[in-house]
Amino acid sequence: MLNIIWLVLIVSSIIVAAVTGRMEAMNQAAFAGAKAGVTVCFGLLSVLAFWMGIMRIAEKAGLMELVARALSPVISLLFPDIPKGHPAMGYIMSNMSANLLGLGNAATPMGLKAMEELQKLNPNKQQASPAMCTLLAINTASITLIPTTMIAIRMQYGSVNPVEIVGTTLLSSFAATFVAIVVDRWYRYRTNRRYR
């Protein structure tokens, strides 16, 4: 579906540029955008490599396990239908730990593995289970303590104080996660009432 949306946007912009006689401006914007994209990516690589290294050190030092243990009661409360000791719980804890540290790229593989494990527990393979919906809601909102990607982008564009967004990011991501959990629970309650 996303490919179709992008195709429609690209084709419609080419048609509008051709009709209005602005093909040259569209070409310049396309190449300028591509150049800016490559520049930003190179800037992000160094910061991402640094934080991935920090996360690897934290993992080897046992910090990730400590964070996972601290999150364990919360995760058990959020995912009551997952049996204790199931591999999905470990992947969910790793995913949430990486998201807390602002490492979305490191969190993604763990989230995908968690979804695979949750699908094994899912009685209806054609429909997402409540646990899958909860994981998606929390992963999308995700409380972030250190927004590494945004800090890197701000550094790339010459921000005087790239880390000044940490407080507001923490506040907004906490609010988003709270709302995601409330909405998830509301839909879960509504669905359970409907099927009783």
PDB file of C-alpha atoms in Angstrom:
ATOM      1  CA  MET A   1       0.000   0.000   0.000  1.00  0.00           C
ATOM      2  CA  LEU A   2       2.809   2.404   0.866  1.00  0.00           C
ATOM      3  CA  ASN A   3       4.418   1.760  -2.541  1.00  0.00           C
ATOM      4  CA  ILE A   4       1.165   2.754  -4.235  1.00  0.00           C
ATOM      5  CA  ILE A   5       0.951   5.970  -2.177  1.00  0.00           C
ATOM      6  CA  TRP A   6       4.526   6.911  -3.108  1.00  0.00           C
ATOM      7  CA  LEU A   7       3.876   6.093  -6.774  1.00  0.00           C
ATOM      8  CA  VAL A   8       0.746   8.305  -6.810  1.00  0.00           C
ATOM      9  CA  LEU A   9       2.667  11.172  -5.162  1.00  0.00           C
ATOM     10  CA  ILE A  10       5.564  10.933  -7.609  1.00  0.00           C
ATOM     11  CA  VAL A  11       3.398  10.608 -10.727  1.00  0.00           C
ATOM     12  CA  SER A  12       1.063  13.442  -9.662  1.00  0.00           C
ATOM     13  CA  SER A  13       4.009  15.751  -8.922  1.00  0.00           C
ATOM     14  CA  ILE A  14       5.502  15.035 -12.365  1.00  0.00           C
ATOM     15  CA  ILE A  15       2.142  15.705 -14.041  1.00  0.00           C
ATOM     16  CA  VAL A  16       1.616  18.968 -12.101  1.00  0.00           C
ATOM     17  CA  ALA A  17       5.178  20.099 -12.873  1.00  0.00           C
ATOM     18  CA  ALA A  18       4.692  19.323 -16.586  1.00  0.00           C
ATOM     19  CA  VAL A  19       1.315  21.095 -16.757  1.00  0.00           C
ATOM     20  CA  THR A  20       2.535  24.209 -14.918  1.00  0.00           C
ATOM     21  CA  GLY A  21       5.833  24.306 -16.836  1.00  0.00           C
ATOM     22  CA  ARG A  22       7.993  23.821 -13.738  1.00  0.00           C
ATOM     23  CA  MET A  23       9.870  20.618 -14.674  1.00  0.00           C
ATOM     24  CA  GLU A  24      13.228  22.337 -14.164  1.00  0.00           C
ATOM     25  CA  ALA A  25      12.292  23.384 -10.621  1.00  0.00           C
ATOM     26  CA  MET A  26      11.052  19.859  -9.874  1.00  0.00           C
ATOM     27  CA  ASN A  27      14.341  18.353 -11.124  1.00  0.00           C
ATOM     28  CA  GLN A  28      16.381  20.753  -8.993  1.00  0.00           C
ATOM     29  CA  ALA A  29      14.260  19.987  -5.914  1.00  0.00           C
ATOM     30  CA  ALA A  30      14.595  16.239  -6.497  1.00  0.00           C
ATOM     31  CA  PHE A  31      18.399  16.395  -6.738  1.00  0.00           C
ATOM     32  CA  ALA A  32      18.686  18.812  -3.789  1.00  0.00           C
ATOM     33  CA  GLY A  33      16.523  16.479  -1.704  1.00  0.00           C
ATOM     34  CA  ALA A  34      18.623  13.460  -2.662  1.00  0.00           C
ATOM     35  CA  LYS A  35      21.823  15.333  -1.752  1.00  0.00           C
ATOM     36  CA  ALA A  36      20.397  16.420   1.616  1.00  0.00           C
ATOM     37  CA  GLY A  37      19.257  12.848   2.308  1.00  0.00           C
ATOM     38  CA  VAL A  38      22.743  11.449   1.722  1.00  0.00           C
ATOM     39  CA  THR A  39      24.335  14.181   3.854  1.00  0.00           C
ATOM     40  CA  VAL A  40      21.961  13.532   6.757  1.00  0.00           C
ATOM     41  CA  CYS A  41      22.493   9.760   6.481  1.00  0.00           C
ATOM     42  CA  PHE A  42      26.272  10.123   6.741  1.00  0.00           C
ATOM     43  CA  GLY A  43      25.851  12.354   9.794  1.00  0.00           C
ATOM     44  CA  LEU A  44      23.507   9.830  11.405  1.00  0.00           C
ATOM     45  CA  LEU A  45      25.870   6.924  10.777  1.00  0.00           C
ATOM     46  CA  SER A  46      28.484   8.163  13.223  1.00  0.00           C
ATOM     47  CA  VAL A  47      25.989   8.857  16.009  1.00  0.00           C
ATOM     48  CA  LEU A  48      24.157   5.606  15.382  1.00  0.00           C
ATOM     49  CA  ALA A  49      27.422   3.635  15.405  1.00  0.00           C
ATOM     50  CA  PHE A  50      28.385   5.323  18.674  1.00  0.00           C
ATOM     51  CA  TRP A  51      25.081   4.509  20.393  1.00  0.00           C
ATOM     52  CA  MET A  52      24.979   0.986  19.021  1.00  0.00           C
ATOM     53  CA  GLY A  53      28.452   0.523  20.514  1.00  0.00           C
ATOM     54  CA  ILE A  54      27.274   1.965  23.828  1.00  0.00           C
ATOM     55  CA  MET A  55      24.297  -0.394  23.761  1.00  0.00           C
ATOM     56  CA  ARG A  56      26.584  -3.352  23.047  1.00  0.00           C
ATOM     57  CA  ILE A  57      28.803  -2.358  25.989  1.00  0.00           C
ATOM     58  CA  ALA A  58      25.692  -1.956  28.176  1.00  0.00           C
ATOM     59  CA  GLU A  59      24.532  -5.388  27.056  1.00  0.00           C
ATOM     60  CA  LYS A  60      27.906  -6.995  27.865  1.00  0.00           C
ATOM     61  CA  ALA A  61      28.041  -5.180  31.228  1.00  0.00           C
ATOM     62  CA  GLY A  62      24.589  -6.484  32.142  1.00  0.00           C
ATOM     63  CA  LEU A  63      22.839  -3.107  32.034  1.00  0.00           C
ATOM     64  CA  MET A  64      20.320  -4.288  29.420  1.00  0.00           C
ATOM     65  CA  GLU A  65      19.502  -7.288  31.610  1.00  0.00           C
ATOM     66  CA  LEU A  66      19.041  -4.942  34.574  1.00  0.00           C
ATOM     67  CA  VAL A  67      16.694  -2.702  32.540  1.00  0.00           C
ATOM     68  CA  ALA A  68      14.818  -5.789  31.314  1.00  0.00           C
ATOM     69  CA  ARG A  69      14.445  -7.042  34.902  1.00  0.00           C
ATOM     70  CA  ALA A  70      13.165  -3.630  35.985  1.00  0.00           C
ATOM     71  CA  LEU A  71      10.662  -3.667  33.109  1.00  0.00           C
ATOM     72  CA  SER A  72       9.563  -7.248  33.805  1.00  0.00           C
ATOM     73  CA  PRO A  73       6.660  -6.433  36.196  1.00  0.00           C
ATOM     74  CA  VAL A  74       5.361  -3.739  33.834  1.00  0.00           C
ATOM     75  CA  ILE A  75       5.593  -6.064  30.832  1.00  0.00           C
ATOM     76  CA  SER A  76       3.806  -8.863  32.700  1.00  0.00           C
ATOM     77  CA  LEU A  77       1.015  -6.401  33.509  1.00  0.00           C
ATOM     78  CA  LEU A  78       0.787  -5.143  29.915  1.00  0.00           C
ATOM     79  CA  PHE A  79       0.926  -8.639  28.380  1.00  0.00           C
ATOM     80  CA  PRO A  80      -1.035 -10.900  30.759  1.00  0.00           C
ATOM     81  CA  ASP A  81      -1.855 -13.433  28.035  1.00  0.00           C
ATOM     82  CA  ILE A  82       1.797 -14.303  27.313  1.00  0.00           C
ATOM     83  CA  PRO A  83       3.009 -17.277  29.396  1.00  0.00           C
ATOM     84  CA  LYS A  84       5.912 -16.595  31.772  1.00  0.00           C
ATOM     85  CA  GLY A  85       9.263 -17.573  30.295  1.00  0.00           C
ATOM     86  CA  HIS A  86       7.999 -17.455  26.695  1.00  0.00           C
ATOM     87  CA  PRO A  87      10.636 -16.179  24.203  1.00  0.00           C
ATOM     88  CA  ALA A  88       8.294 -13.343  23.177  1.00  0.00           C
ATOM     89  CA  MET A  89       8.777 -11.755  26.618  1.00  0.00           C
ATOM     90  CA  GLY A  90      12.547 -11.559  26.144  1.00  0.00           C
ATOM     91  CA  TYR A  91      12.183  -9.950  22.718  1.00  0.00           C
ATOM     92  CA  ILE A  92       9.594  -7.489  24.044  1.00  0.00           C
ATOM     93  CA  MET A  93      11.919  -6.517  26.924  1.00  0.00           C
ATOM     94  CA  SER A  94      14.849  -6.033  24.536  1.00  0.00           C
ATOM     95  CA  ASN A  95      12.672  -3.991  22.190  1.00  0.00           C
ATOM     96  CA  MET A  96      11.424  -1.737  24.969  1.00  0.00           C
ATOM     97  CA  SER A  97      14.926  -1.332  26.436  1.00  0.00           C
ATOM     98  CA  ALA A  98      16.333  -0.244  23.070  1.00  0.00           C
ATOM     99  CA  ASN A  99      13.430   2.169  22.555  1.00  0.00           C
ATOM    100  CA  LEU A 100      14.039   3.666  26.016  1.00  0.00           C
ATOM    101  CA  LEU A 101      17.573   4.464  24.918  1.00  0.00           C
ATOM    102  CA  GLY A 102      16.325   5.965  21.655  1.00  0.00           C
ATOM    103  CA  LEU A 103      17.796   3.204  19.506  1.00  0.00           C
ATOM    104  CA  GLY A 104      14.843   2.581  17.209  1.00  0.00           C
ATOM    105  CA  ASN A 105      17.048   0.841  14.630  1.00  0.00           C
ATOM    106  CA  ALA A 106      18.235  -1.631  17.259  1.00  0.00           C
ATOM    107  CA  ALA A 107      14.693  -2.053  18.596  1.00  0.00           C
ATOM    108  CA  THR A 108      13.167  -2.964  15.228  1.00  0.00           C
ATOM    109  CA  PRO A 109      14.684  -6.466  14.856  1.00  0.00           C
ATOM    110  CA  MET A 110      13.647  -7.300  18.431  1.00  0.00           C
ATOM    111  CA  GLY A 111      10.129  -6.049  17.754  1.00  0.00           C
ATOM    112  CA  LEU A 112       9.892  -8.189  14.614  1.00  0.00           C
ATOM    113  CA  LYS A 113      11.102 -11.269  16.501  1.00  0.00           C
ATOM    114  CA  ALA A 114       8.584 -10.543  19.275  1.00  0.00           C
ATOM    115  CA  MET A 115       5.806 -10.351  16.675  1.00  0.00           C
ATOM    116  CA  GLU A 116       6.922 -13.695  15.203  1.00  0.00           C
ATOM    117  CA  GLU A 117       6.768 -15.294  18.648  1.00  0.00           C
ATOM    118  CA  LEU A 118       3.406 -13.692  19.402  1.00  0.00           C
ATOM    119  CA  GLN A 119       2.059 -15.014  16.112  1.00  0.00           C
ATOM    120  CA  LYS A 120       2.933 -18.537  17.299  1.00  0.00           C
ATOM    121  CA  LEU A 121       0.692 -17.947  20.345  1.00  0.00           C
ATOM    122  CA  ASN A 122      -2.062 -16.377  18.263  1.00  0.00           C
ATOM    123  CA  PRO A 123      -5.100 -18.697  17.909  1.00  0.00           C
ATOM    124  CA  ASN A 124      -6.443 -16.708  14.916  1.00  0.00           C
ATOM    125  CA  LYS A 125      -3.573 -16.402  12.428  1.00  0.00           C
ATOM    126  CA  GLN A 126      -5.551 -14.049  10.158  1.00  0.00           C
ATOM    127  CA  GLN A 127      -6.036 -11.412  12.858  1.00  0.00           C
ATOM    128  CA  ALA A 128      -3.633  -9.675  15.228  1.00  0.00           C
ATOM    129  CA  SER A 129      -3.888 -10.877  18.813  1.00  0.00           C
ATOM    130  CA  PRO A 130      -4.450  -8.405  21.681  1.00  0.00           C
ATOM    131  CA  ALA A 131      -0.793  -8.836  22.713  1.00  0.00           C
ATOM    132  CA  MET A 132       0.340  -7.976  19.181  1.00  0.00           C
ATOM    133  CA  CYS A 133      -1.816  -4.834  19.201  1.00  0.00           C
ATOM    134  CA  THR A 134      -0.434  -3.825  22.610  1.00  0.00           C
ATOM    135  CA  LEU A 135       3.161  -4.292  21.413  1.00  0.00           C
ATOM    136  CA  LEU A 136       2.490  -2.260  18.283  1.00  0.00           C
ATOM    137  CA  ALA A 137       0.870   0.563  20.277  1.00  0.00           C
ATOM    138  CA  ILE A 138       3.685   0.712  22.833  1.00  0.00           C
ATOM    139  CA  ASN A 139       6.404   0.362  20.206  1.00  0.00           C
ATOM    140  CA  THR A 140       4.913   3.156  18.114  1.00  0.00           C
ATOM    141  CA  ALA A 141       4.549   5.588  21.043  1.00  0.00           C
ATOM    142  CA  SER A 142       7.612   4.382  22.986  1.00  0.00           C
ATOM    143  CA  ILE A 143       8.964   6.299  25.974  1.00  0.00           C
ATOM    144  CA  THR A 144      12.385   7.603  24.947  1.00  0.00           C
ATOM    145  CA  LEU A 145      14.969   8.680  27.508  1.00  0.00           C
ATOM    146  CA  ILE A 146      17.658   9.638  24.984  1.00  0.00           C
ATOM    147  CA  PRO A 147      16.395  10.622  21.485  1.00  0.00           C
ATOM    148  CA  THR A 148      19.652   9.740  19.719  1.00  0.00           C
ATOM    149  CA  THR A 149      18.344  10.043  16.151  1.00  0.00           C
ATOM    150  CA  MET A 150      16.896  13.517  16.717  1.00  0.00           C
ATOM    151  CA  ILE A 151      20.044  14.635  18.513  1.00  0.00           C
ATOM    152  CA  ALA A 152      22.076  13.434  15.533  1.00  0.00           C
ATOM    153  CA  ILE A 153      19.845  15.279  13.049  1.00  0.00           C
ATOM    154  CA  ARG A 154      20.050  18.459  15.124  1.00  0.00           C
ATOM    155  CA  MET A 155      23.850  18.128  15.238  1.00  0.00           C
ATOM    156  CA  GLN A 156      23.929  17.602  11.476  1.00  0.00           C
ATOM    157  CA  TYR A 157      22.022  20.829  10.877  1.00  0.00           C
ATOM    158  CA  GLY A 158      24.232  22.846  13.241  1.00  0.00           C
ATOM    159  CA  SER A 159      22.040  23.170  16.334  1.00  0.00           C
ATOM    160  CA  VAL A 160      23.709  25.179  19.111  1.00  0.00           C
ATOM    161  CA  ASN A 161      22.383  22.784  21.759  1.00  0.00           C
ATOM    162  CA  PRO A 162      21.269  19.522  20.122  1.00  0.00           C
ATOM    163  CA  VAL A 163      20.421  17.817  23.436  1.00  0.00           C
ATOM    164  CA  GLU A 164      17.996  20.492  24.656  1.00  0.00           C
ATOM    165  CA  ILE A 165      15.101  18.387  23.313  1.00  0.00           C
ATOM    166  CA  VAL A 166      15.684  15.567  25.825  1.00  0.00           C
ATOM    167  CA  GLY A 167      13.226  16.925  28.427  1.00  0.00           C
ATOM    168  CA  THR A 168      10.428  17.658  25.970  1.00  0.00           C
ATOM    169  CA  THR A 169      10.984  14.351  24.179  1.00  0.00           C
ATOM    170  CA  LEU A 170      10.724  12.466  27.461  1.00  0.00           C
ATOM    171  CA  LEU A 171       7.544  14.306  28.392  1.00  0.00           C
ATOM    172  CA  SER A 172       5.876  13.897  24.986  1.00  0.00           C
ATOM    173  CA  SER A 173       6.897  10.247  24.573  1.00  0.00           C
ATOM    174  CA  PHE A 174       5.624   9.473  28.095  1.00  0.00           C
ATOM    175  CA  ALA A 175       2.291  11.150  27.266  1.00  0.00           C
ATOM    176  CA  ALA A 176       2.088   9.289  23.928  1.00  0.00           C
ATOM    177  CA  THR A 177       2.809   5.941  25.601  1.00  0.00           C
ATOM    178  CA  PHE A 178       0.231   6.617  28.319  1.00  0.00           C
ATOM    179  CA  VAL A 179      -2.420   7.442  25.704  1.00  0.00           C
ATOM    180  CA  ALA A 180      -1.447   4.376  23.630  1.00  0.00           C
ATOM    181  CA  ILE A 181      -1.877   2.091  26.651  1.00  0.00           C
ATOM    182  CA  VAL A 182      -5.221   3.679  27.628  1.00  0.00           C
ATOM    183  CA  VAL A 183      -6.584   3.360  24.077  1.00  0.00           C
ATOM    184  CA  ASP A 184      -5.265  -0.196  23.789  1.00  0.00           C
ATOM    185  CA  ARG A 185      -6.962  -1.193  27.064  1.00  0.00           C
ATOM    186  CA  TRP A 186     -10.194   0.507  26.016  1.00  0.00           C
ATOM    187  CA  TYR A 187     -10.288  -1.403  22.718  1.00  0.00           C
ATOM    188  CA  ARG A 188      -9.384  -4.624  24.516  1.00  0.00           C
ATOM    189  CA  TYR A 189     -12.214  -4.089  27.032  1.00  0.00           C
ATOM    190  CA  ARG A 190     -14.674  -3.238  24.248  1.00  0.00           C
ATOM    191  CA  THR A 191     -13.695  -6.291  22.199  1.00  0.00           C
ATOM    192  CA  ASN A 192     -13.973  -8.606  25.231  1.00  0.00           C
ATOM    193  CA  ARG A 193     -17.472  -7.252  26.015  1.00  0.00           C
ATOM    194  CA  ARG A 194     -18.596  -7.774  22.429  1.00  0.00           C
ATOM    195  CA  TYR A 195     -17.529 -11.445  22.355  1.00  0.00           C
ATOM    196  CA  ARG A 196     -18.960 -12.428  25.752  1.00  0.00           C
TER     197      ARG A 196
END
